[in-house]
XYZ file of C-alpha atoms in Angstrom:
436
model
C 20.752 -6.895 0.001
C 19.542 -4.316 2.188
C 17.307 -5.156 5.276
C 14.609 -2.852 4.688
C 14.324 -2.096 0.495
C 14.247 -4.274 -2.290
C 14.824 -2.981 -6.154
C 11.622 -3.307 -6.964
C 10.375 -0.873 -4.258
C 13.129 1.659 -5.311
C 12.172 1.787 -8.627
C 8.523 2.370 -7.878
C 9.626 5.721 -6.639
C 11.281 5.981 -10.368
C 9.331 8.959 -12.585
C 9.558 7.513 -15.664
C 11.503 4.661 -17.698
C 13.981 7.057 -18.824
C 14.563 7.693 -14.615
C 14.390 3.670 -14.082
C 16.901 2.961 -16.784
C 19.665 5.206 -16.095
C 19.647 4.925 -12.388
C 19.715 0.512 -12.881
C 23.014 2.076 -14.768
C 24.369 4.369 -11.936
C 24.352 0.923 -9.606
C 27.563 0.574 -10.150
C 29.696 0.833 -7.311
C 32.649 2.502 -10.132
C 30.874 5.310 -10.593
C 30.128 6.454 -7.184
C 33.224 7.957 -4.245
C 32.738 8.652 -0.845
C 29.669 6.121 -0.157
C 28.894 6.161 3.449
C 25.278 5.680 5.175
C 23.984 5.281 8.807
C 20.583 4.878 10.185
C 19.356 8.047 8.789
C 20.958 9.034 5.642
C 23.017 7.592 2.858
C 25.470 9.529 0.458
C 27.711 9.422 -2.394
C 29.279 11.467 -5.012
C 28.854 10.718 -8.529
C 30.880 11.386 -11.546
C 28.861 13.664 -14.050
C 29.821 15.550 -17.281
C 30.467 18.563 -15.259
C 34.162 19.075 -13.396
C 32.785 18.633 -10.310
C 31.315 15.387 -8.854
C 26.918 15.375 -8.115
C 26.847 15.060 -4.664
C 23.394 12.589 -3.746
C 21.610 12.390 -0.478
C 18.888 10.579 0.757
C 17.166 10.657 3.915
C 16.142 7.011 4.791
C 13.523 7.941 7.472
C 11.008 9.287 4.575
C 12.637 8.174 1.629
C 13.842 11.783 0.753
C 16.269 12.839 -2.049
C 18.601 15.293 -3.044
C 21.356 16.061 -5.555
C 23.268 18.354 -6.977
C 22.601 17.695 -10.463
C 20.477 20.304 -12.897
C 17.840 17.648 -13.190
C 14.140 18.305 -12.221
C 13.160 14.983 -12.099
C 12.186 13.787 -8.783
C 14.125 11.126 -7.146
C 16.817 11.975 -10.092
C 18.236 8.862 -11.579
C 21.995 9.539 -9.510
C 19.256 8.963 -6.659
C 17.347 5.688 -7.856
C 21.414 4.385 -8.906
C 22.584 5.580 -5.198
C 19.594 4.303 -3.411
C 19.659 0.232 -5.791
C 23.541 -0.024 -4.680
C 22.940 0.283 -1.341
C 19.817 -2.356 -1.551
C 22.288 -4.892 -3.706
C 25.353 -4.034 -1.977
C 25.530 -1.868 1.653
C 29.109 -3.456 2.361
C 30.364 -0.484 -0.822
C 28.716 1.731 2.262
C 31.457 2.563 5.150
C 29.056 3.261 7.940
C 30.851 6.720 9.224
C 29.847 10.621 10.295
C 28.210 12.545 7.498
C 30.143 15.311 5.454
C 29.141 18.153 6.307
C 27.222 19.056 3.200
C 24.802 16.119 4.261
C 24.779 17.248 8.034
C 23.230 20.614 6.466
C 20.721 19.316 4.543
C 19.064 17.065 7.271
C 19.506 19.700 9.640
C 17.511 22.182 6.851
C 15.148 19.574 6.860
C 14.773 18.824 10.445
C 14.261 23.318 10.827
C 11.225 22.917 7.608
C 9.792 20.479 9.708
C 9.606 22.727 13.011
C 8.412 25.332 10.790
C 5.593 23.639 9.723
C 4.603 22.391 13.298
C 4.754 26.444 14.472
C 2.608 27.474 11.835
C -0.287 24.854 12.855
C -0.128 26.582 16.141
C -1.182 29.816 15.063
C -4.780 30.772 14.649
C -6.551 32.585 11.865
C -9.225 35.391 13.440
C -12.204 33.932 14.207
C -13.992 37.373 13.277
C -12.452 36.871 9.869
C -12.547 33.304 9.263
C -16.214 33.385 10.273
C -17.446 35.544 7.737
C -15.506 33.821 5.039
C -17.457 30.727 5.916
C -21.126 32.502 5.527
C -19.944 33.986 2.305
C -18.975 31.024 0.726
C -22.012 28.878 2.318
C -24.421 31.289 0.815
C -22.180 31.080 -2.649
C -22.431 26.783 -2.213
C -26.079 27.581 -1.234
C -27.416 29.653 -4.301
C -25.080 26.613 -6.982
C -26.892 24.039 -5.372
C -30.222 25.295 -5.802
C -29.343 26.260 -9.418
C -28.497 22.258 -9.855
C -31.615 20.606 -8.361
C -33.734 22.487 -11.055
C -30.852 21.404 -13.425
C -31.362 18.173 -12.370
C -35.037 18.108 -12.764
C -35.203 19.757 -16.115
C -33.020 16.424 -17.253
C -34.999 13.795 -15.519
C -38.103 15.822 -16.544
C -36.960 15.689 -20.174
C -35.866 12.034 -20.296
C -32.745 10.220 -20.054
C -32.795 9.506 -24.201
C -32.487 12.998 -24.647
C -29.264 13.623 -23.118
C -27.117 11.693 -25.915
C -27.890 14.094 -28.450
C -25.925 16.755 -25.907
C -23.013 18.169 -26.268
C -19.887 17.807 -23.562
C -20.660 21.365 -23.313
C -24.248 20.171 -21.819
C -22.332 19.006 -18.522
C -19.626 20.698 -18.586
C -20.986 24.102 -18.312
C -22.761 23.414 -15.298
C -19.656 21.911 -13.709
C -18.390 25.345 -14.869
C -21.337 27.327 -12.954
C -20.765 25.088 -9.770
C -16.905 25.565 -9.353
C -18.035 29.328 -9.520
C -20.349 28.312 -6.752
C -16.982 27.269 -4.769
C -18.906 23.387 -4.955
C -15.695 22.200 -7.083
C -16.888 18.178 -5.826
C -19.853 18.177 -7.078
C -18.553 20.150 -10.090
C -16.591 16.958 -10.904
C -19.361 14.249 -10.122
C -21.177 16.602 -12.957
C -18.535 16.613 -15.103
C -17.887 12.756 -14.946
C -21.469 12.378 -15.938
C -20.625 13.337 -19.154
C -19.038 10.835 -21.129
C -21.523 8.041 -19.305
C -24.055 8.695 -22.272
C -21.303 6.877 -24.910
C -20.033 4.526 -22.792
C -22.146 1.329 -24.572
C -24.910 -1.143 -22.942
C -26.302 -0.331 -19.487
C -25.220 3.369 -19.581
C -28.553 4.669 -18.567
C -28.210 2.522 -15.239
C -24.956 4.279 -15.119
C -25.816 7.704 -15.437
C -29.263 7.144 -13.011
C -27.147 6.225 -10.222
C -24.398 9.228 -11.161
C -27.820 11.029 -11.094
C -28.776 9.603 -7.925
C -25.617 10.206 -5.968
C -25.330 13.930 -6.961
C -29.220 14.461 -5.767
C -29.027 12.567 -2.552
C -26.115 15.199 -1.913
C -28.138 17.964 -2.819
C -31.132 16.465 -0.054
C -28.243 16.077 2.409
C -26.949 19.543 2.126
C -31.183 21.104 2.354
C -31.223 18.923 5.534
C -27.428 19.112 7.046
C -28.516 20.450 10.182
C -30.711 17.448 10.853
C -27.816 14.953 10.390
C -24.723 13.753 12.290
C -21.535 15.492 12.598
C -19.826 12.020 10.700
C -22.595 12.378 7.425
C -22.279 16.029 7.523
C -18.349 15.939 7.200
C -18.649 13.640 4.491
C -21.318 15.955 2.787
C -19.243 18.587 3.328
C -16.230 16.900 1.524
C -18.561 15.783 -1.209
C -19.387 19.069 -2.329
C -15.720 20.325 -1.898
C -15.402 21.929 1.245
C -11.264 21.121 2.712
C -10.925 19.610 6.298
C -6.861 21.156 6.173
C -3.817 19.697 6.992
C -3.009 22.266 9.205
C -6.723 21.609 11.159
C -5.877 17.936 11.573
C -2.455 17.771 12.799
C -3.943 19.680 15.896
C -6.068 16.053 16.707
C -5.138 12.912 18.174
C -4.628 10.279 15.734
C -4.302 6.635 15.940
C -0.871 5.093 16.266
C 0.020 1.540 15.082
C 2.340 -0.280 12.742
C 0.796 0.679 9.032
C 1.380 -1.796 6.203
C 1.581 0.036 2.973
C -0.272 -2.168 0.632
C -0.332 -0.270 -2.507
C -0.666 3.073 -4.683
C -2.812 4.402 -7.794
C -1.750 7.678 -9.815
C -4.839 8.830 -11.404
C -4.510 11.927 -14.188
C -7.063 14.774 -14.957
C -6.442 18.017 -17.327
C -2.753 18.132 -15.666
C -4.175 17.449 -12.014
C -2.590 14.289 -10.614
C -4.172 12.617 -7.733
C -2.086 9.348 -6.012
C -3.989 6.724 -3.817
C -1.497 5.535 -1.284
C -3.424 2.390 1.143
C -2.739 1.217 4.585
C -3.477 -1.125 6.615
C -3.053 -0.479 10.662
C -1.358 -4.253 11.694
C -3.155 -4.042 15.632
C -6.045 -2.126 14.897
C -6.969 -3.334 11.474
C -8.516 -0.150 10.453
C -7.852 0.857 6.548
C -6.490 4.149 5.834
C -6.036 6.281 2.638
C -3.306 8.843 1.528
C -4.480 11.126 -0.483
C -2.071 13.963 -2.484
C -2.208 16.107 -5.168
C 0.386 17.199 -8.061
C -0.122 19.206 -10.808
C 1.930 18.998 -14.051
C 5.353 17.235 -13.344
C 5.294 18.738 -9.652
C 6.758 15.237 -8.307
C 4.838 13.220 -5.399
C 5.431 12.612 -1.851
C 7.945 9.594 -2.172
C 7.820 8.544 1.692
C 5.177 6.054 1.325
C 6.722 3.109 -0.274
C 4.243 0.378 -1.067
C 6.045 -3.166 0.391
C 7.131 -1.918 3.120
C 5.919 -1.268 7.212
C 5.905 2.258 9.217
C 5.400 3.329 12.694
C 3.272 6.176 12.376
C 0.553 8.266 13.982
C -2.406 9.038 11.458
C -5.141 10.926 11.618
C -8.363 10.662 9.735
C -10.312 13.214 8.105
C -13.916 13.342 9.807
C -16.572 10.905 8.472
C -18.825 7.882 8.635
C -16.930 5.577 7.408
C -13.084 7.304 7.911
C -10.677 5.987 5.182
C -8.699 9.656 3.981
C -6.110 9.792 6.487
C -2.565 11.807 7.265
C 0.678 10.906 8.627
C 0.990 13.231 11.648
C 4.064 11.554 12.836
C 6.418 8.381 11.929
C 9.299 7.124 14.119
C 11.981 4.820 12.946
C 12.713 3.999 9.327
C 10.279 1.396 7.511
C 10.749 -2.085 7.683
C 9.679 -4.619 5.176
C 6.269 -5.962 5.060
C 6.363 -9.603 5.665
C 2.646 -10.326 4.881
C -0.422 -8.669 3.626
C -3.966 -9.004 5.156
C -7.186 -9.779 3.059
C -10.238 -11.802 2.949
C -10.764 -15.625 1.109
C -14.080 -15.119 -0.637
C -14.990 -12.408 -2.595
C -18.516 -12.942 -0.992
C -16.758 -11.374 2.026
C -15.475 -8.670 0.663
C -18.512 -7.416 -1.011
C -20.292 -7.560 2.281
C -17.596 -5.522 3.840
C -17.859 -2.873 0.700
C -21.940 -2.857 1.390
C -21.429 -2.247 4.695
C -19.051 0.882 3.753
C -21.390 2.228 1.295
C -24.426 2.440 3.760
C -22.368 4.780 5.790
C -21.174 6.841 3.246
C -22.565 5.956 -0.349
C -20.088 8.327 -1.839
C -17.286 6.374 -1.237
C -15.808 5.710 -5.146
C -13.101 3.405 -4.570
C -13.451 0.549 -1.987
C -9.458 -1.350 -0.782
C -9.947 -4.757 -1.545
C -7.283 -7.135 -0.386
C -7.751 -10.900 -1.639
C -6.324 -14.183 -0.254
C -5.689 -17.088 -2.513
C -7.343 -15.815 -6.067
C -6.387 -17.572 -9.529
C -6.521 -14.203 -12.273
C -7.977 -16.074 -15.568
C -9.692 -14.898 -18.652
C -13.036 -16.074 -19.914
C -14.502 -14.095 -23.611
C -11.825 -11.463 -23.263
C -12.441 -10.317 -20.127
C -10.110 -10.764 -17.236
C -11.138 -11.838 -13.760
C -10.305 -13.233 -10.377
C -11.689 -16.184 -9.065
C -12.095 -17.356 -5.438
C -11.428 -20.935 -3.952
C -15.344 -20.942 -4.633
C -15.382 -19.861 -8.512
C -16.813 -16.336 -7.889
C -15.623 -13.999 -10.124
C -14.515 -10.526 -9.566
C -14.039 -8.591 -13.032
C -10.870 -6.972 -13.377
C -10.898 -3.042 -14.937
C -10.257 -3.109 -18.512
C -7.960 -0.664 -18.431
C -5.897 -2.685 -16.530
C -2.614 -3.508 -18.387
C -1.108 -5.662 -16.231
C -2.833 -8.971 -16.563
C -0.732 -11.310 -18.257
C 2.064 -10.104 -15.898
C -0.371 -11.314 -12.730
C -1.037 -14.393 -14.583
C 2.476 -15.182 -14.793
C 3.495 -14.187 -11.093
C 0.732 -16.790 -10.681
C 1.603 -19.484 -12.763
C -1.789 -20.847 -12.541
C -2.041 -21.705 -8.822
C -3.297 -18.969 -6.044
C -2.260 -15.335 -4.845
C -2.637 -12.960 -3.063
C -3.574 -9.905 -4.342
C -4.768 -5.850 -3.481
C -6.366 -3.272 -5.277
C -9.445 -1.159 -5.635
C -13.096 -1.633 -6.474
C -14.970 1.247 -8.109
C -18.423 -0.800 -7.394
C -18.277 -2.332 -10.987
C -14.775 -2.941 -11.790
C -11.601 -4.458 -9.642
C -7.824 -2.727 -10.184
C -4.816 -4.713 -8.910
C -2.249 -2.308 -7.994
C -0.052 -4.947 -5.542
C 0.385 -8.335 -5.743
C 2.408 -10.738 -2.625
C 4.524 -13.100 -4.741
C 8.290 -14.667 -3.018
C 7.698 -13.452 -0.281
C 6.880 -9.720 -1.495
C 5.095 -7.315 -2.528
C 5.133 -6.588 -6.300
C 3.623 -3.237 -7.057
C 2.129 -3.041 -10.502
């Protein structure tokens, strides 16, 4: 097997089952000619139903894929069948020069890449850019205003009214403040919504929804009074963009990043992906944020069991977690351990801590040493090496599968905690990581 993937890491990258089952088929080393690799790149031609072989590339530095083949999906299954042969089998691989039609298509990539970096450098007028900003401040200004009395008008009213509303009810103020260019706070109004039918305790739920949207709106009345860190993350709240383009121009922090996990998340079409690190030396916790919408495919670079040398740097906050890759060097290596806490006790501290610096923060990284997943009135949990439960989301599907990588004794285990609920997206079982 190859040093630095396994399978199951390959197949995480897979799009769907349809993707994962015919590429397990193209790992066949009689389907493929001309397989060669070296440290960058592999390749290989495949046989389709067309009269001329698909010819598959992928860049090993990212992971990034190409072929020939009409297919839109994204790695293609001749990719995920290229890419399992070479982690069951690299002696099928002669390690030679690239053809040529593989030289060309790192060297397009390596000429994208320099594009990119030369349009950071340029600068937008700050004449124009300036009175952008005022227009759209005013804009943000005026929405906000318009949802305090909102707000007020409900609380005013009573909670018990708002279950007799329609979805229209939030929905068309969400509406008024994405015309306000506030498209954050447009969704913290929007999730607000469905909180009304969502069974025992859901006034609590909605109060603190209710709380968390006006605290924003007495942060943005008094942003001038705060930090740079709380106004950033203000600023975010309500929807306002620190850019790629505006980051890359910083120094970030360099160190060997553990990727620990990921979480695709779906909302009318909009697809958001969680990606977590963890920097080895410095410790510090890092998000990757992107966005897809429709079937646009995701960034497949960041491939959760595995280790890159990278450069990231964090968007502006109190509590920094959203981060980018500036740079990377090398090609990732595999991760050998993952960190995490022993007592849940520990980790809620930790998420406590977090929330006093930014109390917006909706999904926490929670990486657990030595837990025992276990059922108890049909509802799943993890317990500590002191009993102390930590509920499990019930939309989690994976359970049983946890609870048989565990076979009853400890693991460890990473995910995300929304405040109320735990998700296990990774678990460290034989010596890897299982992403689930």
């Amino acid at each position: 097997m190859s040093a630095n993937w396994t399978s199951e890491q390959i197949l995480a990258l897979s799009p769907d089952a349809s993707s994962t089952k015919n590429g397990k088929a193209l790992a066949n080393p009689g389907k493929w000619s001309s397989l060669g690799h070296n440290e960058q790149a592999l390749w290989g031609e495949c046989l389709g139903s067309g009269k001329n072989p698909y010819r598959t590339q992928i860049d090993l530095t990212e992971p990034a894929f190409k072929c020939s083949c009409p297919s839109r999906k994204f790695p293609c299954k001749h990719g995920l069948g290229l890419f399992l042969l070479f982690a069951n089998d690299i002696s099928k691989f002669s390690g030679n020069v690239p053809p040529e039609w593989v030289i060309s298509w790192l060297d397009s990539r390596k000429e994208r890449k320099a594009k990119q970096t030369e349009k950071v450098k340029k600068e937008v007028d700050p004449a124009t850019r300036a009175k952008r900003a005022q227009k759209r401040l005013d804009k943000v200004t005026a929405g906000m205003q318009d949802l305090e009395l909102w707000l007020r008008d409900l609380i005013r009213q009573g909670l018990a009214t708002v279950q007799g509303e329609s979805y229209s009810f939030w929905d068309g103020t969400a509406a008024r403040l994405v015309d306000a260019q506030a498209p954050g706070v447009a969704r913290l109004v929007r999730q607000m919504g469905s909180i009304p039918f969502s069974g025992e305790g859901w006034q609590e739920r909605l109060l603190a929804q209710l709380g968390k949207v006006y605290l924003l709106i007495e942060g943005f009345k008094n942003l001038d009074k705060l930090s740079p860190e709380v106004q950033a993350d203000i600023r975010t709240q309500i929807g306002w963009t620190q850019t790629k383009e505006e980051l890359s121009k910083k120094q970030g922090l360099k160190d060997s990043w553990l990727i620990l996990g990921q979480n695709v998340e779906e909302e009318d079409r909009l697809r958001a992906q969680r990606i977590w690190l963890w920097g080895k030396q410095t410790q510090q916790t890092a998000l990757i944020l992107n966005f897809a919408h429709g079937s646009q495919p995701f960034d497949t670079s960041l491939v959760p069991g595995t280790c890159i040398d990278a450069e990231l740097v964090f968007f502006e906050s109190a509590y920094p977690l959203r981060a980018i890759v500036k740079n990377r060097d090398g090609i990732p290596t595999p991760l050998h351990k993952i960190p995490g806490s022993k007592t849940i006790a520990e980790i809620m501290q930790t998420c406590a801590q977090a929330l006093a610096r930014n109390p917006w923060i909706e999904q926490f990284p929670v990486a657990l040493h030595d837990v025992i997943p276990n059922q108890k009135n049909g509802i799943w949990f993890v317990y500590d090496a002191h009993k102390h439960p930590l509920p499990i989301q019930p939309k989690s599907r994976k359970n049983w599968q946890i609870l048989a990588l565990s076979g009853g004794y400890p693991l460890d285990i990473f995910g995300e905690w929304d405040g109320e609920y735990f998700l296990p997206l990774s678990v460290w079982t034989d010596n890897m990581l299982v992403s689930l």
